[in-house]
Amino acid sequence: MMPSKPVPPDFISRISQQLGSKTQAFLEALNHPPSPAIRYNPAKAKVPFVGQPIPWEPLGRLLPDRPVYALDPMFHAGAYYVQEPSSMILGFLIPQLLSSFPEAPLWLDLCAAPGGKSTHLLSFLPDDGLLVSNETDPHRASILHENLFRWGNPRFLFTREGAHKWNQIQECFDLILLDAPCSGEGMFRKDDFAITQWTPDLVQQCANRQTDLLANILPTLKPGGFLIYSTCTFAPEENINQLLPCLESGDLQAVTLTNPPTDWGWERIHPSISAWQTWFHTGIGEGLFCAVFQKPGKLEELNLPPLKIFKKNKPFTTIPHLPELMPHLSWAETPETIRLVPNLAKSFQPYLEKYHIRSTAGIPAGKIQQNRWTPSQELAWWPDLPLEGFKTLEVSRPQALDYLRRDTVHWHQSGNRGMHLITYQNLALGWMHLLEGRSNNLYPIPYRLRMR
Ligand code: SAM
């Protein structure tokens, strides 16, 4: 896709003040198509990677053409996330911060939908850690939740609170990502709506909102904790000018990080601050600003109440095939449901409840009805589910697409009966109940593939 709408003259005059003699190159590059790219899921990396490596993210790949992702079963299995290359910068920044965190770090992605950066953060989160993935917009929040389930890493809490609510909690997170809502200038090549909605007033409104978000969220960062601030826009008032006052006030300090590769278009925009911008005319991705700061102080583990001991309503041994878990995860059972939850969530959720912050931990694992366990779709997306514990049916691409559309899946083996995990290239797509001569496709309606 390329912009079919002309960019507003006010935007051109502002960007020429920023870029001077490079403005023409920028405007020409505005007409180049964006590079299609994906980021593979390290927990589901069973397939050979395709595409050209992206220098700042080892699992990122540039694709030669934009495929129809919806018609690729691997996309539905959560094998990769579709993400434009500049937004994969966390793959370069997070590894530089990891050694600073305590053993069980708490990370917050404040503006998380649709989930590009949350899924990326989860791929780096230490085993004992927890990511709070937050989004206020209800529709976008449900897309985020689905994308987190598909990614399959259960070490998250899903929340839907505004920054003013988070503001009550002081010094709680080791890392906060504020990928702020912005005027979207860096999306002009991908999204005509970004062009049509753009006005100088919009830039100012976004800047005001970002100032509020920052003021509300900074108290929530622990001393010594890191803030990653990003936007997909070029306007300085939404970017570096938001952050300079926090440095001047001493709320934040600069950190020294290695520069992302400048020959791939990452321009360092301040000599003493780790802050960068990508542009259409110099990079392979879209326009992104990002910066990393630290709150003065020393990072220490949060003093959470001791783990609540859950009374087991049902001895877990009655449910077949679920594996022994790594020490940082647990099965949380109620009389009717089971969830797979990170242990840290069990002590963090009551802490959040004190501030009236509601959260959902991890992934549903199934329902128990009349002493029978029915596994959930989300459990099928969990990459550690041991396939050998279940009956599986490996399907071809056309069969996989029939399955994902909830159509009848035609298969040839006879004698297969009972609950089966449908796999495509050894990655689980979901459940199907096979009966004599017919099947019951259990792929959930809300997740189904609508494209023919
Ligand atoms: N980080 C996301 C990703 O990588 O997929 C993209 C986030 S997008 C730039 C900004 C998001 O912030 C939008 O989904 C918007 O609905 C959300 N948002 C707007 N105001 C918010 C607020 N006060 N608190 C939390 N999220 C907010």
Tab-separated table of C-alpha atoms and ligand atoms in Angstrom:
chain	number	residue	atom	x	y	z
A	1	MET	CA	0.000	0.000	0.000
A	2	MET	CA	1.116	3.546	-0.751
A	3	PRO	CA	-0.617	6.764	0.218
A	4	SER	CA	-3.375	7.598	-2.227
A	5	LYS	CA	-4.037	10.864	-0.437
A	6	PRO	CA	-1.809	13.944	-0.738
A	7	VAL	CA	-0.092	14.873	2.510
A	8	PRO	CA	-1.286	18.175	4.032
A	9	PRO	CA	0.717	21.306	3.083
A	10	ASP	CA	1.070	22.183	6.786
A	11	PHE	CA	2.798	18.861	7.318
A	12	ILE	CA	5.157	19.485	4.394
A	13	SER	CA	6.123	22.896	5.699
A	14	ARG	CA	6.813	21.528	9.178
A	15	ILE	CA	8.800	18.532	7.960
A	16	SER	CA	10.899	20.807	5.720
A	17	GLN	CA	11.882	22.796	8.807
A	18	GLN	CA	13.049	19.534	10.341
A	19	LEU	CA	14.741	18.012	7.292
A	20	GLY	CA	15.903	21.011	5.221
A	21	SER	CA	17.599	19.810	2.038
A	22	LYS	CA	16.511	16.204	2.686
A	23	THR	CA	12.807	17.056	2.447
A	24	GLN	CA	12.559	16.077	-1.232
A	25	ALA	CA	14.062	12.630	-0.574
A	26	PHE	CA	11.604	12.164	2.312
A	27	LEU	CA	8.616	13.130	0.146
A	28	GLU	CA	9.728	10.808	-2.641
A	29	ALA	CA	10.150	7.936	-0.200
A	30	LEU	CA	6.611	8.588	0.986
A	31	ASN	CA	5.551	7.054	-2.327
A	32	HIS	CA	7.593	3.881	-1.867
A	33	PRO	CA	5.628	0.879	-0.622
A	34	PRO	CA	6.326	-0.174	2.974
A	35	SER	CA	8.481	-3.285	3.367
A	36	PRO	CA	6.442	-6.278	4.525
A	37	ALA	CA	8.057	-7.894	7.557
A	38	ILE	CA	7.421	-10.482	10.236
A	39	ARG	CA	8.954	-11.388	13.576
A	40	TYR	CA	9.149	-15.086	14.375
A	41	ASN	CA	7.989	-16.500	17.685
A	42	PRO	CA	11.065	-18.021	19.377
A	43	ALA	CA	8.852	-20.503	21.241
A	44	LYS	CA	7.372	-21.806	17.977
A	45	ALA	CA	10.440	-21.634	15.753
A	46	LYS	CA	9.868	-25.043	14.205
A	47	VAL	CA	9.704	-23.757	10.636
A	48	PRO	CA	12.591	-22.656	8.403
A	49	PHE	CA	12.678	-18.859	8.422
A	50	VAL	CA	12.069	-17.070	5.136
A	51	GLY	CA	13.112	-13.560	4.117
A	52	GLN	CA	16.003	-11.221	4.641
A	53	PRO	CA	17.275	-10.721	8.227
A	54	ILE	CA	16.542	-7.400	9.944
A	55	PRO	CA	19.808	-6.192	11.496
A	56	TRP	CA	18.361	-5.119	14.880
A	57	GLU	CA	16.130	-8.137	15.537
A	58	PRO	CA	17.525	-11.649	14.977
A	59	LEU	CA	14.010	-13.115	14.541
A	60	GLY	CA	12.821	-10.329	12.217
A	61	ARG	CA	12.602	-10.940	8.471
A	62	LEU	CA	11.860	-8.661	5.506
A	63	LEU	CA	9.672	-10.433	2.978
A	64	PRO	CA	10.061	-9.980	-0.787
A	65	ASP	CA	6.296	-9.504	-1.283
A	66	ARG	CA	3.383	-8.970	1.031
A	67	PRO	CA	1.687	-12.362	1.431
A	68	VAL	CA	-1.975	-12.822	2.327
A	69	TYR	CA	-1.186	-13.594	5.967
A	70	ALA	CA	-4.760	-14.660	6.717
A	71	LEU	CA	-4.328	-17.577	4.303
A	72	ASP	CA	-1.189	-18.880	6.027
A	73	PRO	CA	-2.008	-21.414	8.800
A	74	MET	CA	1.342	-20.576	10.461
A	75	PHE	CA	0.067	-17.044	11.069
A	76	HIS	CA	-2.984	-18.471	12.876
A	77	ALA	CA	-0.750	-20.803	14.891
A	78	GLY	CA	1.175	-17.801	16.259
A	79	ALA	CA	4.418	-18.793	14.520
A	80	TYR	CA	5.112	-15.134	13.743
A	81	TYR	CA	3.760	-11.612	14.276
A	82	VAL	CA	3.353	-9.215	11.358
A	83	GLN	CA	5.242	-6.058	12.318
A	84	GLU	CA	6.920	-3.288	10.374
A	85	PRO	CA	10.724	-3.359	10.811
A	86	SER	CA	11.331	-0.126	12.793
A	87	SER	CA	8.900	-1.281	15.492
A	88	MET	CA	11.135	-4.300	16.116
A	89	ILE	CA	13.704	-2.032	17.789
A	90	LEU	CA	12.976	-3.651	21.169
A	91	GLY	CA	14.999	-6.585	19.838
A	92	PHE	CA	18.039	-4.318	19.982
A	93	LEU	CA	17.259	-2.398	23.181
A	94	ILE	CA	15.933	-5.012	25.628
A	95	PRO	CA	19.008	-7.304	25.481
A	96	GLN	CA	21.095	-4.305	26.597
A	97	LEU	CA	18.910	-3.836	29.696
A	98	LEU	CA	18.323	-7.436	30.768
A	99	SER	CA	21.282	-7.752	33.132
A	100	SER	CA	19.989	-4.777	35.184
A	101	PHE	CA	16.688	-6.400	36.196
A	102	PRO	CA	15.997	-8.410	39.368
A	103	GLU	CA	15.295	-12.132	38.988
A	104	ALA	CA	11.520	-11.694	38.808
A	105	PRO	CA	11.028	-8.390	37.003
A	106	LEU	CA	7.675	-6.669	36.572
A	107	TRP	CA	7.225	-4.982	33.204
A	108	LEU	CA	4.323	-2.784	32.067
A	109	ASP	CA	3.298	-2.143	28.466
A	110	LEU	CA	0.884	0.725	29.078
A	111	CYS	CA	-0.554	1.206	25.566
A	112	ALA	CA	-0.313	-2.324	24.292
A	113	ALA	CA	-2.903	-3.021	21.557
A	114	PRO	CA	-2.735	-4.701	19.132
A	115	GLY	CA	0.208	-6.404	20.809
A	116	GLY	CA	3.280	-6.050	18.585
A	117	LYS	CA	5.498	-4.807	21.382
A	118	SER	CA	3.896	-6.921	24.146
A	119	THR	CA	4.540	-10.143	22.198
A	120	HIS	CA	8.082	-8.912	21.596
A	121	LEU	CA	8.626	-8.126	25.299
A	122	LEU	CA	7.315	-11.569	26.248
A	123	SER	CA	10.006	-13.148	24.084
A	124	PHE	CA	12.655	-11.491	26.302
A	125	LEU	CA	10.952	-11.682	29.697
A	126	PRO	CA	12.992	-13.715	32.218
A	127	ASP	CA	11.204	-16.939	33.262
A	128	ASP	CA	10.213	-15.638	36.695
A	129	GLY	CA	9.019	-12.278	35.409
A	130	LEU	CA	5.594	-10.884	34.570
A	131	LEU	CA	4.411	-8.544	31.824
A	132	VAL	CA	1.348	-6.397	32.450
A	133	SER	CA	-0.174	-5.740	29.052
A	134	ASN	CA	-2.630	-2.844	29.299
A	135	GLU	CA	-5.012	-1.219	26.830
A	136	THR	CA	-7.955	1.128	27.454
A	137	ASP	CA	-9.854	0.854	24.155
A	138	PRO	CA	-12.254	-2.110	24.557
A	139	HIS	CA	-12.199	-3.291	20.922
A	140	ARG	CA	-8.425	-2.990	20.623
A	141	ALA	CA	-8.042	-4.649	24.019
A	142	SER	CA	-9.839	-7.773	22.820
A	143	ILE	CA	-7.569	-7.954	19.753
A	144	LEU	CA	-4.576	-7.592	22.085
A	145	HIS	CA	-5.817	-10.411	24.311
A	146	GLU	CA	-6.275	-12.709	21.318
A	147	ASN	CA	-2.804	-11.893	19.995
A	148	LEU	CA	-1.271	-12.651	23.391
A	149	PHE	CA	-3.076	-16.007	23.491
A	150	ARG	CA	-1.880	-16.874	19.985
A	151	TRP	CA	1.695	-15.972	20.917
A	152	GLY	CA	1.307	-18.594	23.631
A	153	ASN	CA	3.572	-17.257	26.365
A	154	PRO	CA	1.426	-17.246	29.540
A	155	ARG	CA	3.575	-14.906	31.650
A	156	PHE	CA	1.279	-11.912	31.360
A	157	LEU	CA	-1.501	-10.053	33.123
A	158	PHE	CA	-4.074	-8.420	30.886
A	159	THR	CA	-5.505	-5.119	32.164
A	160	ARG	CA	-7.639	-2.286	30.794
A	161	GLU	CA	-6.949	0.655	33.078
A	162	GLY	CA	-6.192	4.305	32.326
A	163	ALA	CA	-2.870	5.803	33.352
A	164	HIS	CA	-4.555	7.794	36.175
A	165	LYS	CA	-5.438	4.461	37.825
A	166	TRP	CA	-1.885	3.153	37.512
A	167	ASN	CA	-0.716	6.434	38.990
A	168	GLN	CA	-1.917	5.318	42.449
A	169	ILE	CA	0.721	2.593	42.534
A	170	GLN	CA	4.072	3.977	43.451
A	171	GLU	CA	7.416	2.500	42.409
A	172	CYS	CA	6.209	-0.837	41.147
A	173	PHE	CA	7.604	-1.650	37.683
A	174	ASP	CA	11.168	-2.415	36.608
A	175	LEU	CA	10.394	-1.447	33.022
A	176	ILE	CA	7.617	0.641	31.522
A	177	LEU	CA	7.059	0.796	27.798
A	178	LEU	CA	5.043	3.851	26.808
A	179	ASP	CA	4.315	3.354	23.108
A	180	ALA	CA	2.194	6.455	23.117
A	181	PRO	CA	-0.889	7.202	21.013
A	182	CYS	CA	0.368	9.812	18.542
A	183	SER	CA	-0.396	11.771	15.365
A	184	GLY	CA	0.821	8.820	13.274
A	185	GLU	CA	2.968	10.686	10.719
A	186	GLY	CA	5.274	7.678	10.508
A	187	MET	CA	2.297	5.600	9.314
A	188	PHE	CA	1.484	7.840	6.312
A	189	ARG	CA	2.706	5.167	3.856
A	190	LYS	CA	0.593	2.429	5.420
A	191	ASP	CA	-2.588	4.133	6.422
A	192	ASP	CA	-4.493	6.805	4.492
A	193	PHE	CA	-6.518	7.555	7.610
A	194	ALA	CA	-3.323	8.781	9.298
A	195	ILE	CA	-3.054	11.361	6.479
A	196	THR	CA	-6.699	12.430	6.479
A	197	GLN	CA	-6.877	12.887	10.243
A	198	TRP	CA	-3.607	14.844	10.452
A	199	THR	CA	-3.771	18.520	11.417
A	200	PRO	CA	-1.391	20.736	13.409
A	201	ASP	CA	-4.087	20.649	16.132
A	202	LEU	CA	-3.966	16.870	16.252
A	203	VAL	CA	-0.219	17.030	16.906
A	204	GLN	CA	-0.871	19.406	19.802
A	205	GLN	CA	-3.688	17.274	21.220
A	206	CYS	CA	-1.481	14.173	21.062
A	207	ALA	CA	1.371	16.059	22.730
A	208	ASN	CA	-0.966	17.088	25.578
A	209	ARG	CA	-2.148	13.509	26.023
A	210	GLN	CA	1.437	12.218	26.036
A	211	THR	CA	2.381	14.758	28.722
A	212	ASP	CA	-0.516	13.459	30.850
A	213	LEU	CA	0.394	9.817	30.244
A	214	LEU	CA	4.012	10.442	31.216
A	215	ALA	CA	3.097	12.417	34.337
A	216	ASN	CA	0.703	9.677	35.453
A	217	ILE	CA	2.940	6.731	34.770
A	218	LEU	CA	6.369	7.880	35.970
A	219	PRO	CA	5.536	7.498	39.698
A	220	THR	CA	4.761	3.840	38.928
A	221	LEU	CA	8.349	3.206	37.797
A	222	LYS	CA	10.719	1.899	40.498
A	223	PRO	CA	13.878	3.842	41.335
A	224	GLY	CA	16.443	2.440	38.932
A	225	GLY	CA	13.651	1.264	36.579
A	226	PHE	CA	13.728	1.899	32.821
A	227	LEU	CA	11.310	3.849	30.659
A	228	ILE	CA	11.138	3.143	26.938
A	229	TYR	CA	9.147	5.869	25.224
A	230	SER	CA	8.158	5.503	21.579
A	231	THR	CA	5.805	6.947	18.978
A	232	CYS	CA	5.263	6.443	15.261
A	233	THR	CA	5.518	10.120	14.460
A	234	PHE	CA	8.159	12.701	13.522
A	235	ALA	CA	6.852	15.712	15.478
A	236	PRO	CA	9.455	16.784	18.071
A	237	GLU	CA	6.734	18.020	20.443
A	238	GLU	CA	5.460	14.433	20.660
A	239	ASN	CA	8.933	12.976	20.939
A	240	ILE	CA	12.101	14.402	22.463
A	241	ASN	CA	10.324	17.554	23.706
A	242	GLN	CA	8.104	15.348	25.889
A	243	LEU	CA	11.132	13.890	27.591
A	244	LEU	CA	13.567	16.788	28.027
A	245	PRO	CA	11.512	18.294	30.907
A	246	CYS	CA	11.687	14.941	32.772
A	247	LEU	CA	15.476	15.070	32.475
A	248	GLU	CA	15.604	18.683	33.592
A	249	SER	CA	13.415	17.942	36.628
A	250	GLY	CA	15.602	14.952	37.553
A	251	ASP	CA	12.660	12.508	37.309
A	252	LEU	CA	14.620	10.630	34.654
A	253	GLN	CA	18.263	10.319	33.729
A	254	ALA	CA	19.960	9.371	30.473
A	255	VAL	CA	21.302	5.839	29.951
A	256	THR	CA	24.143	4.877	27.681
A	257	LEU	CA	23.191	2.282	25.095
A	258	THR	CA	24.761	1.128	21.855
A	259	ASN	CA	23.286	2.825	18.785
A	260	PRO	CA	21.112	0.742	16.483
A	261	PRO	CA	22.802	0.530	13.066
A	262	THR	CA	22.961	4.058	11.660
A	263	ASP	CA	23.671	2.726	8.149
A	264	TRP	CA	20.162	1.205	8.298
A	265	GLY	CA	18.592	4.564	8.994
A	266	TRP	CA	18.610	4.859	12.805
A	267	GLU	CA	19.431	8.514	13.418
A	268	ARG	CA	20.573	9.402	16.914
A	269	ILE	CA	18.787	12.636	17.624
A	270	HIS	CA	20.582	13.850	20.749
A	271	PRO	CA	24.288	13.521	21.638
A	272	SER	CA	23.834	12.545	25.293
A	273	ILE	CA	20.452	10.781	25.248
A	274	SER	CA	19.685	7.294	23.921
A	275	ALA	CA	17.002	8.488	21.494
A	276	TRP	CA	16.602	7.616	17.820
A	277	GLN	CA	14.345	8.306	14.843
A	278	THR	CA	13.798	6.423	11.605
A	279	TRP	CA	12.680	8.186	8.417
A	280	PHE	CA	11.094	6.942	5.213
A	281	HIS	CA	14.032	8.040	3.040
A	282	THR	CA	16.870	6.465	5.040
A	283	GLY	CA	15.487	3.301	6.633
A	284	ILE	CA	13.818	0.056	5.640
A	285	GLY	CA	10.865	0.578	7.964
A	286	GLU	CA	8.287	3.194	8.799
A	287	GLY	CA	8.807	6.331	10.908
A	288	LEU	CA	9.496	5.528	14.556
A	289	PHE	CA	10.886	7.520	17.467
A	290	CYS	CA	12.175	5.731	20.546
A	291	ALA	CA	14.179	6.668	23.603
A	292	VAL	CA	15.353	4.909	26.763
A	293	PHE	CA	15.726	6.501	30.214
A	294	GLN	CA	16.232	5.406	33.790
A	295	LYS	CA	14.712	6.658	37.012
A	296	PRO	CA	17.521	7.607	39.391
A	297	GLY	CA	18.096	5.001	42.099
A	298	LYS	CA	18.835	1.302	42.497
A	299	LEU	CA	16.537	-1.435	41.195
A	300	GLU	CA	15.242	-3.768	43.880
A	301	GLU	CA	12.695	-6.569	43.984
A	302	LEU	CA	9.170	-5.419	44.904
A	303	ASN	CA	8.096	-6.582	48.344
A	304	LEU	CA	4.945	-8.508	47.417
A	305	PRO	CA	2.787	-10.450	49.885
A	306	PRO	CA	3.742	-14.136	50.095
A	307	LEU	CA	2.119	-16.479	47.581
A	308	LYS	CA	-1.479	-17.361	48.357
A	309	ILE	CA	-1.835	-21.099	48.682
A	310	PHE	CA	-4.799	-22.192	46.582
A	311	LYS	CA	-6.831	-25.065	47.912
A	312	LYS	CA	-7.065	-27.610	45.130
A	313	ASN	CA	-10.691	-28.222	44.366
A	314	LYS	CA	-9.849	-31.217	42.280
A	315	PRO	CA	-6.746	-33.273	42.481
A	316	PHE	CA	-4.923	-32.365	39.359
A	317	THR	CA	-4.001	-35.934	38.632
A	318	THR	CA	-7.569	-36.553	37.457
A	319	ILE	CA	-6.889	-34.448	34.380
A	320	PRO	CA	-4.835	-36.326	31.861
A	321	HIS	CA	-1.954	-35.157	29.736
A	322	LEU	CA	-1.180	-31.817	31.342
A	323	PRO	CA	2.521	-31.631	32.035
A	324	GLU	CA	4.515	-30.856	35.161
A	325	LEU	CA	5.185	-27.159	35.008
A	326	MET	CA	8.335	-25.140	35.290
A	327	PRO	CA	8.561	-23.582	38.779
A	328	HIS	CA	7.374	-20.149	37.637
A	329	LEU	CA	3.974	-21.386	36.342
A	330	SER	CA	0.973	-23.040	38.033
A	331	TRP	CA	-2.360	-24.534	37.144
A	332	ALA	CA	-5.026	-22.442	38.918
A	333	GLU	CA	-8.219	-24.429	39.368
A	334	THR	CA	-11.751	-23.440	40.269
A	335	PRO	CA	-14.504	-26.072	40.371
A	336	GLU	CA	-15.235	-25.421	36.690
A	337	THR	CA	-12.142	-24.002	35.036
A	338	ILE	CA	-8.398	-24.286	34.893
A	339	ARG	CA	-5.970	-21.536	33.933
A	340	LEU	CA	-2.266	-21.594	33.348
A	341	VAL	CA	-0.904	-18.676	35.332
A	342	PRO	CA	2.498	-17.218	36.152
A	343	ASN	CA	3.259	-17.577	39.868
A	344	LEU	CA	4.233	-13.941	40.151
A	345	ALA	CA	0.691	-13.029	39.046
A	346	LYS	CA	-0.740	-14.833	42.057
A	347	SER	CA	0.909	-12.446	44.458
A	348	PHE	CA	0.725	-9.407	42.186
A	349	GLN	CA	-3.021	-9.617	41.487
A	350	PRO	CA	-4.090	-9.107	45.135
A	351	TYR	CA	-1.640	-6.196	45.266
A	352	LEU	CA	-3.374	-4.630	42.222
A	353	GLU	CA	-6.807	-5.296	43.667
A	354	LYS	CA	-5.972	-3.011	46.566
A	355	TYR	CA	-5.949	-0.236	43.960
A	356	HIS	CA	-9.108	-1.562	42.258
A	357	ILE	CA	-7.140	-2.667	39.230
A	358	ARG	CA	-8.754	-5.725	37.718
A	359	SER	CA	-6.579	-8.136	35.796
A	360	THR	CA	-6.717	-11.480	34.026
A	361	ALA	CA	-3.704	-13.730	34.396
A	362	GLY	CA	-2.244	-16.115	31.841
A	363	ILE	CA	-4.280	-18.374	29.603
A	364	PRO	CA	-7.425	-20.470	30.021
A	365	ALA	CA	-6.534	-24.157	29.981
A	366	GLY	CA	-9.998	-25.668	29.892
A	367	LYS	CA	-13.339	-26.325	31.505
A	368	ILE	CA	-14.408	-29.103	33.809
A	369	GLN	CA	-18.006	-30.212	33.354
A	370	GLN	CA	-19.462	-33.332	34.917
A	371	ASN	CA	-15.998	-34.501	35.803
A	372	ARG	CA	-14.876	-34.180	32.177
A	373	TRP	CA	-12.120	-31.869	31.127
A	374	THR	CA	-12.498	-29.964	27.842
A	375	PRO	CA	-9.268	-28.254	26.777
A	376	SER	CA	-9.428	-24.624	25.677
A	377	GLN	CA	-8.347	-23.242	22.312
A	378	GLU	CA	-5.825	-21.046	24.111
A	379	LEU	CA	-4.138	-24.114	25.589
A	380	ALA	CA	-3.570	-25.437	22.060
A	381	TRP	CA	-1.602	-22.233	21.331
A	382	TRP	CA	0.652	-22.800	24.359
A	383	PRO	CA	3.933	-23.935	22.766
A	384	ASP	CA	4.923	-26.142	25.735
A	385	LEU	CA	1.856	-28.352	25.442
A	386	PRO	CA	3.383	-31.809	24.930
A	387	LEU	CA	1.951	-32.988	21.605
A	388	GLU	CA	2.853	-36.591	22.457
A	389	GLY	CA	0.329	-36.496	25.321
A	390	PHE	CA	-2.558	-36.079	22.873
A	391	LYS	CA	-3.928	-37.655	19.752
A	392	THR	CA	-2.822	-35.418	16.904
A	393	LEU	CA	-3.883	-35.045	13.321
A	394	GLU	CA	-1.338	-33.377	11.049
A	395	VAL	CA	-3.181	-31.625	8.215
A	396	SER	CA	-2.306	-30.185	4.794
A	397	ARG	CA	-2.637	-26.456	4.047
A	398	PRO	CA	-6.110	-26.784	2.412
A	399	GLN	CA	-7.294	-28.912	5.356
A	400	ALA	CA	-5.825	-26.387	7.802
A	401	LEU	CA	-7.718	-23.552	6.106
A	402	ASP	CA	-10.961	-25.577	6.203
A	403	TYR	CA	-10.351	-26.176	9.885
A	404	LEU	CA	-9.646	-22.495	10.603
A	405	ARG	CA	-12.845	-21.511	8.753
A	406	ARG	CA	-14.767	-24.037	10.882
A	407	ASP	CA	-15.710	-25.890	7.689
A	408	THR	CA	-15.813	-29.676	7.520
A	409	VAL	CA	-12.298	-31.074	7.412
A	410	HIS	CA	-11.967	-34.074	5.094
A	411	TRP	CA	-9.425	-36.634	6.220
A	412	HIS	CA	-8.702	-40.161	5.118
A	413	GLN	CA	-7.534	-42.181	8.094
A	414	SER	CA	-10.258	-44.386	9.491
A	415	GLY	CA	-10.525	-45.509	13.077
A	416	ASN	CA	-9.483	-42.155	14.568
A	417	ARG	CA	-11.896	-41.189	17.302
A	418	GLY	CA	-11.983	-38.750	20.191
A	419	MET	CA	-10.419	-35.377	20.871
A	420	HIS	CA	-7.545	-34.548	18.513
A	421	LEU	CA	-5.110	-31.694	18.363
A	422	ILE	CA	-4.975	-30.452	14.778
A	423	THR	CA	-1.418	-29.620	13.775
A	424	TYR	CA	0.049	-27.980	10.706
A	425	GLN	CA	3.804	-28.384	10.207
A	426	ASN	CA	3.867	-29.687	13.807
A	427	LEU	CA	2.361	-26.518	15.256
A	428	ALA	CA	-0.992	-26.827	16.996
A	429	LEU	CA	-3.942	-25.021	15.419
A	430	GLY	CA	-6.710	-26.193	17.778
A	431	TRP	CA	-8.985	-29.069	18.739
A	432	MET	CA	-11.313	-31.302	16.775
A	433	HIS	CA	-13.476	-34.104	18.023
A	434	LEU	CA	-13.466	-37.028	15.620
A	435	LEU	CA	-16.471	-39.310	15.498
A	436	GLU	CA	-17.213	-42.247	13.218
A	437	GLY	CA	-17.425	-40.771	9.709
A	438	ARG	CA	-17.680	-37.158	10.846
A	439	SER	CA	-15.968	-34.568	12.958
A	440	ASN	CA	-16.841	-31.799	15.339
A	441	ASN	CA	-14.708	-28.746	14.542
A	442	LEU	CA	-14.040	-27.012	17.878
A	443	TYR	CA	-12.185	-23.972	16.527
A	444	PRO	CA	-13.913	-21.063	18.352
A	445	ILE	CA	-16.235	-18.860	16.295
A	446	PRO	CA	-14.627	-15.556	17.415
A	447	TYR	CA	-11.215	-16.721	16.151
A	448	ARG	CA	-12.379	-18.245	12.883
A	449	LEU	CA	-10.941	-17.314	9.486
A	450	ARG	CA	-13.507	-15.381	7.482
A	451	MET	CA	-11.539	-14.930	4.263
A	452	ARG	CA	-12.292	-17.406	1.447
B	1	SAM	N1	2.198	-0.873	21.435
B	1	SAM	C1	1.236	-1.272	20.418
B	1	SAM	C2	1.860	-2.298	19.510
B	1	SAM	O1	3.103	-2.311	19.382
B	1	SAM	O2	1.126	-3.131	18.937
B	1	SAM	C3	0.708	-0.064	19.652
B	1	SAM	C4	0.125	0.981	20.564
B	1	SAM	S1	-0.656	2.309	19.748
B	1	SAM	C5	0.665	3.263	19.217
B	1	SAM	C6	-1.263	3.228	21.082
B	1	SAM	C7	-2.380	2.549	21.868
B	1	SAM	O3	-2.632	3.333	23.035
B	1	SAM	C8	-3.716	2.447	21.149
B	1	SAM	O4	-4.125	1.111	21.112
B	1	SAM	C9	-4.668	3.278	22.007
B	1	SAM	O5	-5.968	2.729	22.050
B	1	SAM	C10	-3.996	3.189	23.353
B	1	SAM	N2	-4.320	4.253	24.316
B	1	SAM	C11	-4.773	5.483	24.104
B	1	SAM	N3	-4.905	6.145	25.285
B	1	SAM	C12	-4.510	5.282	26.253
B	1	SAM	C13	-4.429	5.365	27.684
B	1	SAM	N4	-4.772	6.465	28.315
B	1	SAM	N5	-3.972	4.281	28.336
B	1	SAM	C14	-3.623	3.157	27.693
B	1	SAM	N6	-3.700	3.014	26.337
B	1	SAM	C15	-4.139	4.076	25.640
